[in-house]
């Protein structure tokens, strides 16, 4: 069982502001997708007790909302870092003994251990894209599938950050600074196997799931998401890139006036008719009974 802190490898800051950001992101994501659990997963409609796992759960907001919506659900959240887990006392107060969190690497050899094997009706994963690469994708899928009971469902929502690009709905909109930020973001992700998200359905079939359904959502059609994402690009990203530029090998990002780029990007972001196109996949598959 891993209790490591991933803050060295995870490119976003680890403090309460990151928890707040993840929680705000969650609200915008659910607003844009319109569901917590994909409607093809029957578990959500059933009144019987069911068990749900949230892999790479971050602050656990998706899971605690599931626990609130489904008082008969037993919920387990796993993340490589326990830094953003809710306090145990709050969980006991709000959910009695129904919700638990555990530090666990989703890509660990040997998976989650015998105690969790074939225990879950639904395993959910969301936004693991920039944290794993290469063969880790295969292991993460296999480990998630091992958690499922026969007949259980895996729901995996993720995207390829390289697919993010600026679009505009009117002429002569200024976007040089935002372009620059997106360019550096993609450059930093270059070593990662980000396109692997598109391979997920194949990985799910190979891991033994059936009825795999993949839907591509144009999240930027949702105005709440559009606003949130542009704000993240222009406010969070410059600081992340500036920090990474100082840590890595010397390159084009060194010596940049990051405060200036951030100010210009925010100015550009305030214009009408400019946003970042974001496509995100929702993959759902079932373990045969
Ligand atoms: C972008 S956040 C998404 C959090 C949450 N799923 C959500 O949608 O709000 C990515 C999360 O993955 C976690 N993570 C990164 N690598 C991991 C790994 N190998 N195993 C488990 N969790 C991991 C990070 O600690 C972080 O909490």
mmCIF file with all atom_site columns, N, CA and C and ligand atoms in Angstrom, residues 6 10 14 18 21-22 25-26 29 54-59 61 78-81 84 104-107 125-129 131-132, ligand 1:
data_model
loop_
_atom_site.group_PDB
_atom_site.id
_atom_site.type_symbol
_atom_site.label_atom_id
_atom_site.label_alt_id
_atom_site.label_comp_id
_atom_site.label_asym_id
_atom_site.label_entity_id
_atom_site.label_seq_id
_atom_site.pdbx_PDB_ins_code
_atom_site.Cartn_x
_atom_site.Cartn_y
_atom_site.Cartn_z
_atom_site.occupancy
_atom_site.B_iso_or_equiv
_atom_site.pdbx_formal_charge
_atom_site.auth_seq_id
_atom_site.auth_comp_id
_atom_site.auth_asym_id
_atom_site.auth_atom_id
_atom_site.pdbx_PDB_model_num
ATOM   1   N N   . UNK A 1 6   ? 2.661   12.615 -3.719  1.00 0.00 ? 6   UNK A N   1
ATOM   2   C CA  . UNK A 1 6   ? 3.033   12.783 -5.127  1.00 0.00 ? 6   UNK A CA  1
ATOM   3   C C   . UNK A 1 6   ? 3.363   14.238 -5.458  1.00 0.00 ? 6   UNK A C   1
ATOM   4   N N   . UNK A 1 10  ? 3.474   15.749 -9.223  1.00 0.00 ? 10  UNK A N   1
ATOM   5   C CA  . UNK A 1 10  ? 2.214   16.329 -9.658  1.00 0.00 ? 10  UNK A CA  1
ATOM   6   C C   . UNK A 1 10  ? 2.419   17.807 -9.948  1.00 0.00 ? 10  UNK A C   1
ATOM   7   N N   . UNK A 1 14  ? 0.071   21.795 -4.082  1.00 0.00 ? 14  UNK A N   1
ATOM   8   C CA  . UNK A 1 14  ? -0.618  20.949 -3.123  1.00 0.00 ? 14  UNK A CA  1
ATOM   9   C C   . UNK A 1 14  ? -0.935  21.743 -1.863  1.00 0.00 ? 14  UNK A C   1
ATOM   10  N N   . UNK A 1 18  ? -5.475  24.172 -3.889  1.00 0.00 ? 18  UNK A N   1
ATOM   11  C CA  . UNK A 1 18  ? -5.620  23.109 -4.886  1.00 0.00 ? 18  UNK A CA  1
ATOM   12  C C   . UNK A 1 18  ? -6.907  22.311 -4.621  1.00 0.00 ? 18  UNK A C   1
ATOM   13  N N   . UNK A 1 21  ? -9.640  24.386 -5.855  1.00 0.00 ? 21  UNK A N   1
ATOM   14  C CA  . UNK A 1 21  ? -9.677  24.366 -7.321  1.00 0.00 ? 21  UNK A CA  1
ATOM   15  C C   . UNK A 1 21  ? -10.311 23.073 -7.832  1.00 0.00 ? 21  UNK A C   1
ATOM   16  N N   . UNK A 1 22  ? -9.913  21.942 -7.219  1.00 0.00 ? 22  UNK A N   1
ATOM   17  C CA  . UNK A 1 22  ? -10.491 20.655 -7.642  1.00 0.00 ? 22  UNK A CA  1
ATOM   18  C C   . UNK A 1 22  ? -11.999 20.625 -7.388  1.00 0.00 ? 22  UNK A C   1
ATOM   19  N N   . UNK A 1 25  ? -13.625 22.774 -9.941  1.00 0.00 ? 25  UNK A N   1
ATOM   20  C CA  . UNK A 1 25  ? -13.554 22.051 -11.222 1.00 0.00 ? 25  UNK A CA  1
ATOM   21  C C   . UNK A 1 25  ? -14.615 20.956 -11.278 1.00 0.00 ? 25  UNK A C   1
ATOM   22  N N   . UNK A 1 26  ? -14.772 20.264 -10.145 1.00 0.00 ? 26  UNK A N   1
ATOM   23  C CA  . UNK A 1 26  ? -15.779 19.197 -10.065 1.00 0.00 ? 26  UNK A CA  1
ATOM   24  C C   . UNK A 1 26  ? -17.171 19.754 -10.370 1.00 0.00 ? 26  UNK A C   1
ATOM   25  N N   . UNK A 1 29  ? -17.448 20.450 -13.982 1.00 0.00 ? 29  UNK A N   1
ATOM   26  C CA  . UNK A 1 29  ? -17.485 19.207 -14.767 1.00 0.00 ? 29  UNK A CA  1
ATOM   27  C C   . UNK A 1 29  ? -18.865 18.557 -14.701 1.00 0.00 ? 29  UNK A C   1
ATOM   28  N N   . UNK A 1 54  ? -13.772 5.366  -5.858  1.00 0.00 ? 54  UNK A N   1
ATOM   29  C CA  . UNK A 1 54  ? -13.307 6.519  -6.630  1.00 0.00 ? 54  UNK A CA  1
ATOM   30  C C   . UNK A 1 54  ? -11.781 6.463  -6.641  1.00 0.00 ? 54  UNK A C   1
ATOM   31  N N   . UNK A 1 55  ? -11.223 6.181  -7.819  1.00 0.00 ? 55  UNK A N   1
ATOM   32  C CA  . UNK A 1 55  ? -9.769  6.014  -7.964  1.00 0.00 ? 55  UNK A CA  1
ATOM   33  C C   . UNK A 1 55  ? -9.143  7.350  -8.360  1.00 0.00 ? 55  UNK A C   1
ATOM   34  N N   . UNK A 1 56  ? -8.031  7.717  -7.704  1.00 0.00 ? 56  UNK A N   1
ATOM   35  C CA  . UNK A 1 56  ? -7.398  9.031  -7.905  1.00 0.00 ? 56  UNK A CA  1
ATOM   36  C C   . UNK A 1 56  ? -8.411  10.120 -7.568  1.00 0.00 ? 56  UNK A C   1
ATOM   37  N N   . UNK A 1 57  ? -8.969  9.991  -6.390  1.00 0.00 ? 57  UNK A N   1
ATOM   38  C CA  . UNK A 1 57  ? -10.167 10.765 -6.012  1.00 0.00 ? 57  UNK A CA  1
ATOM   39  C C   . UNK A 1 57  ? -9.862  12.207 -5.637  1.00 0.00 ? 57  UNK A C   1
ATOM   40  N N   . UNK A 1 58  ? -8.595  12.574 -5.419  1.00 0.00 ? 58  UNK A N   1
ATOM   41  C CA  . UNK A 1 58  ? -8.271  13.962 -5.051  1.00 0.00 ? 58  UNK A CA  1
ATOM   42  C C   . UNK A 1 58  ? -8.908  14.340 -3.727  1.00 0.00 ? 58  UNK A C   1
ATOM   43  N N   . UNK A 1 59  ? -9.758  15.357 -3.751  1.00 0.00 ? 59  UNK A N   1
ATOM   44  C CA  . UNK A 1 59  ? -10.434 15.807 -2.518  1.00 0.00 ? 59  UNK A CA  1
ATOM   45  C C   . UNK A 1 59  ? -11.609 14.910 -2.161  1.00 0.00 ? 59  UNK A C   1
ATOM   46  N N   . UNK A 1 61  ? -14.481 14.808 -3.662  1.00 0.00 ? 61  UNK A N   1
ATOM   47  C CA  . UNK A 1 61  ? -15.785 15.502 -3.747  1.00 0.00 ? 61  UNK A CA  1
ATOM   48  C C   . UNK A 1 61  ? -16.816 14.706 -4.545  1.00 0.00 ? 61  UNK A C   1
ATOM   49  N N   . UNK A 1 78  ? -9.680  6.325  -3.220  1.00 0.00 ? 78  UNK A N   1
ATOM   50  C CA  . UNK A 1 78  ? -8.245  5.997  -3.233  1.00 0.00 ? 78  UNK A CA  1
ATOM   51  C C   . UNK A 1 78  ? -7.503  7.109  -3.966  1.00 0.00 ? 78  UNK A C   1
ATOM   52  N N   . UNK A 1 79  ? -6.364  7.480  -3.440  1.00 0.00 ? 79  UNK A N   1
ATOM   53  C CA  . UNK A 1 79  ? -5.505  8.433  -4.146  1.00 0.00 ? 79  UNK A CA  1
ATOM   54  C C   . UNK A 1 79  ? -4.073  8.169  -3.701  1.00 0.00 ? 79  UNK A C   1
ATOM   55  N N   . UNK A 1 80  ? -3.127  8.478  -4.579  1.00 0.00 ? 80  UNK A N   1
ATOM   56  C CA  . UNK A 1 80  ? -1.724  8.251  -4.229  1.00 0.00 ? 80  UNK A CA  1
ATOM   57  C C   . UNK A 1 80  ? -1.304  9.142  -3.062  1.00 0.00 ? 80  UNK A C   1
ATOM   58  N N   . UNK A 1 81  ? -1.989  10.269 -2.906  1.00 0.00 ? 81  UNK A N   1
ATOM   59  C CA  . UNK A 1 81  ? -1.693  11.181 -1.795  1.00 0.00 ? 81  UNK A CA  1
ATOM   60  C C   . UNK A 1 81  ? -2.927  11.347 -0.915  1.00 0.00 ? 81  UNK A C   1
ATOM   61  N N   . UNK A 1 84  ? -5.387  15.586 0.379   1.00 0.00 ? 84  UNK A N   1
ATOM   62  C CA  . UNK A 1 84  ? -6.643  16.311 0.174   1.00 0.00 ? 84  UNK A CA  1
ATOM   63  C C   . UNK A 1 84  ? -7.871  15.549 0.659   1.00 0.00 ? 84  UNK A C   1
ATOM   64  N N   . UNK A 1 104 ? -3.326  5.124  -1.934  1.00 0.00 ? 104 UNK A N   1
ATOM   65  C CA  . UNK A 1 104 ? -3.061  3.944  -2.762  1.00 0.00 ? 104 UNK A CA  1
ATOM   66  C C   . UNK A 1 104 ? -2.697  4.378  -4.172  1.00 0.00 ? 104 UNK A C   1
ATOM   67  N N   . UNK A 1 105 ? -1.620  3.811  -4.691  1.00 0.00 ? 105 UNK A N   1
ATOM   68  C CA  . UNK A 1 105 ? -1.192  4.087  -6.062  1.00 0.00 ? 105 UNK A CA  1
ATOM   69  C C   . UNK A 1 105 ? -2.041  3.257  -7.023  1.00 0.00 ? 105 UNK A C   1
ATOM   70  N N   . UNK A 1 106 ? -2.735  3.929  -7.917  1.00 0.00 ? 106 UNK A N   1
ATOM   71  C CA  . UNK A 1 106 ? -3.619  3.236  -8.864  1.00 0.00 ? 106 UNK A CA  1
ATOM   72  C C   . UNK A 1 106 ? -2.852  2.324  -9.815  1.00 0.00 ? 106 UNK A C   1
ATOM   73  N N   . UNK A 1 107 ? -1.541  2.545  -9.917  1.00 0.00 ? 107 UNK A N   1
ATOM   74  C CA  . UNK A 1 107 ? -0.754  1.769  -10.881 1.00 0.00 ? 107 UNK A CA  1
ATOM   75  C C   . UNK A 1 107 ? 0.121   0.728  -10.184 1.00 0.00 ? 107 UNK A C   1
ATOM   76  N N   . UNK A 1 125 ? -13.134 6.678  -12.262 1.00 0.00 ? 125 UNK A N   1
ATOM   77  C CA  . UNK A 1 125 ? -11.830 7.344  -12.379 1.00 0.00 ? 125 UNK A CA  1
ATOM   78  C C   . UNK A 1 125 ? -12.088 8.635  -13.139 1.00 0.00 ? 125 UNK A C   1
ATOM   79  N N   . UNK A 1 126 ? -11.461 9.714  -12.675 1.00 0.00 ? 126 UNK A N   1
ATOM   80  C CA  . UNK A 1 126 ? -11.637 10.961 -13.434 1.00 0.00 ? 126 UNK A CA  1
ATOM   81  C C   . UNK A 1 126 ? -10.338 11.765 -13.398 1.00 0.00 ? 126 UNK A C   1
ATOM   82  N N   . UNK A 1 127 ? -9.874  12.115 -14.558 1.00 0.00 ? 127 UNK A N   1
ATOM   83  C CA  . UNK A 1 127 ? -8.721  13.014 -14.724 1.00 0.00 ? 127 UNK A CA  1
ATOM   84  C C   . UNK A 1 127 ? -7.422  12.507 -14.095 1.00 0.00 ? 127 UNK A C   1
ATOM   85  N N   . UNK A 1 128 ? -7.013  11.387 -14.592 1.00 0.00 ? 128 UNK A N   1
ATOM   86  C CA  . UNK A 1 128 ? -5.703  10.850 -14.209 1.00 0.00 ? 128 UNK A CA  1
ATOM   87  C C   . UNK A 1 128 ? -4.681  11.146 -15.315 1.00 0.00 ? 128 UNK A C   1
ATOM   88  N N   . UNK A 1 129 ? -5.153  11.845 -16.372 1.00 0.00 ? 129 UNK A N   1
ATOM   89  C CA  . UNK A 1 129 ? -4.394  12.012 -17.611 1.00 0.00 ? 129 UNK A CA  1
ATOM   90  C C   . UNK A 1 129 ? -2.955  12.464 -17.477 1.00 0.00 ? 129 UNK A C   1
ATOM   91  N N   . UNK A 1 131 ? -0.981  12.346 -14.906 1.00 0.00 ? 131 UNK A N   1
ATOM   92  C CA  . UNK A 1 131 ? -0.230  11.759 -13.792 1.00 0.00 ? 131 UNK A CA  1
ATOM   93  C C   . UNK A 1 131 ? 0.392   10.418 -14.133 1.00 0.00 ? 131 UNK A C   1
ATOM   94  N N   . UNK A 1 132 ? -0.069  9.757  -15.182 1.00 0.00 ? 132 UNK A N   1
ATOM   95  C CA  . UNK A 1 132 ? 0.499   8.436  -15.484 1.00 0.00 ? 132 UNK A CA  1
ATOM   96  C C   . UNK A 1 132 ? 0.908   8.363  -16.953 1.00 0.00 ? 132 UNK A C   1
HETATM 97  C C1  . LIG B 2 .   ? -6.585  16.177 -11.577 1.00 0.00 ? 1   LIG B C1  1
HETATM 98  S S1  . LIG B 2 .   ? -6.683  15.374 -10.025 1.00 0.00 ? 1   LIG B S1  1
HETATM 99  C C2  . LIG B 2 .   ? -8.316  14.656 -10.161 1.00 0.00 ? 1   LIG B C2  1
HETATM 100 C C3  . LIG B 2 .   ? -8.955  14.379 -8.835  1.00 0.00 ? 1   LIG B C3  1
HETATM 101 C C4  . LIG B 2 .   ? -10.353 13.815 -8.907  1.00 0.00 ? 1   LIG B C4  1
HETATM 102 N N1  . LIG B 2 .   ? -10.402 12.561 -9.649  1.00 0.00 ? 1   LIG B N1  1
HETATM 103 C C5  . LIG B 2 .   ? -11.311 14.800 -9.530  1.00 0.00 ? 1   LIG B C5  1
HETATM 104 O O1  . LIG B 2 .   ? -11.755 14.584 -10.654 1.00 0.00 ? 1   LIG B O1  1
HETATM 105 O O2  . LIG B 2 .   ? -11.629 15.809 -8.854  1.00 0.00 ? 1   LIG B O2  1
HETATM 106 C C6  . LIG B 2 .   ? -5.629  13.946 -10.213 1.00 0.00 ? 1   LIG B C6  1
HETATM 107 C C7  . LIG B 2 .   ? -5.480  13.138 -8.951  1.00 0.00 ? 1   LIG B C7  1
HETATM 108 O O3  . LIG B 2 .   ? -4.772  11.948 -9.271  1.00 0.00 ? 1   LIG B O3  1
HETATM 109 C C8  . LIG B 2 .   ? -3.953  11.622 -8.181  1.00 0.00 ? 1   LIG B C8  1
HETATM 110 N N2  . LIG B 2 .   ? -2.929  10.677 -8.657  1.00 0.00 ? 1   LIG B N2  1
HETATM 111 C C9  . LIG B 2 .   ? -1.845  10.946 -9.406  1.00 0.00 ? 1   LIG B C9  1
HETATM 112 N N3  . LIG B 2 .   ? -1.165  9.816  -9.676  1.00 0.00 ? 1   LIG B N3  1
HETATM 113 C C10 . LIG B 2 .   ? -1.826  8.815  -9.070  1.00 0.00 ? 1   LIG B C10 1
HETATM 114 C C11 . LIG B 2 .   ? -1.621  7.417  -8.970  1.00 0.00 ? 1   LIG B C11 1
HETATM 115 N N4  . LIG B 2 .   ? -0.583  6.815  -9.571  1.00 0.00 ? 1   LIG B N4  1
HETATM 116 N N5  . LIG B 2 .   ? -2.494  6.690  -8.245  1.00 0.00 ? 1   LIG B N5  1
HETATM 117 C C12 . LIG B 2 .   ? -3.536  7.274  -7.630  1.00 0.00 ? 1   LIG B C12 1
HETATM 118 N N6  . LIG B 2 .   ? -3.789  8.594  -7.690  1.00 0.00 ? 1   LIG B N6  1
HETATM 119 C C13 . LIG B 2 .   ? -2.950  9.356  -8.406  1.00 0.00 ? 1   LIG B C13 1
HETATM 120 C C14 . LIG B 2 .   ? -3.431  12.956 -7.710  1.00 0.00 ? 1   LIG B C14 1
HETATM 121 O O4  . LIG B 2 .   ? -2.911  12.877 -6.392  1.00 0.00 ? 1   LIG B O4  1
HETATM 122 C C15 . LIG B 2 .   ? -4.688  13.817 -7.845  1.00 0.00 ? 1   LIG B C15 1
HETATM 123 O O5  . LIG B 2 .   ? -5.436  13.806 -6.652  1.00 0.00 ? 1   LIG B O5  1
#
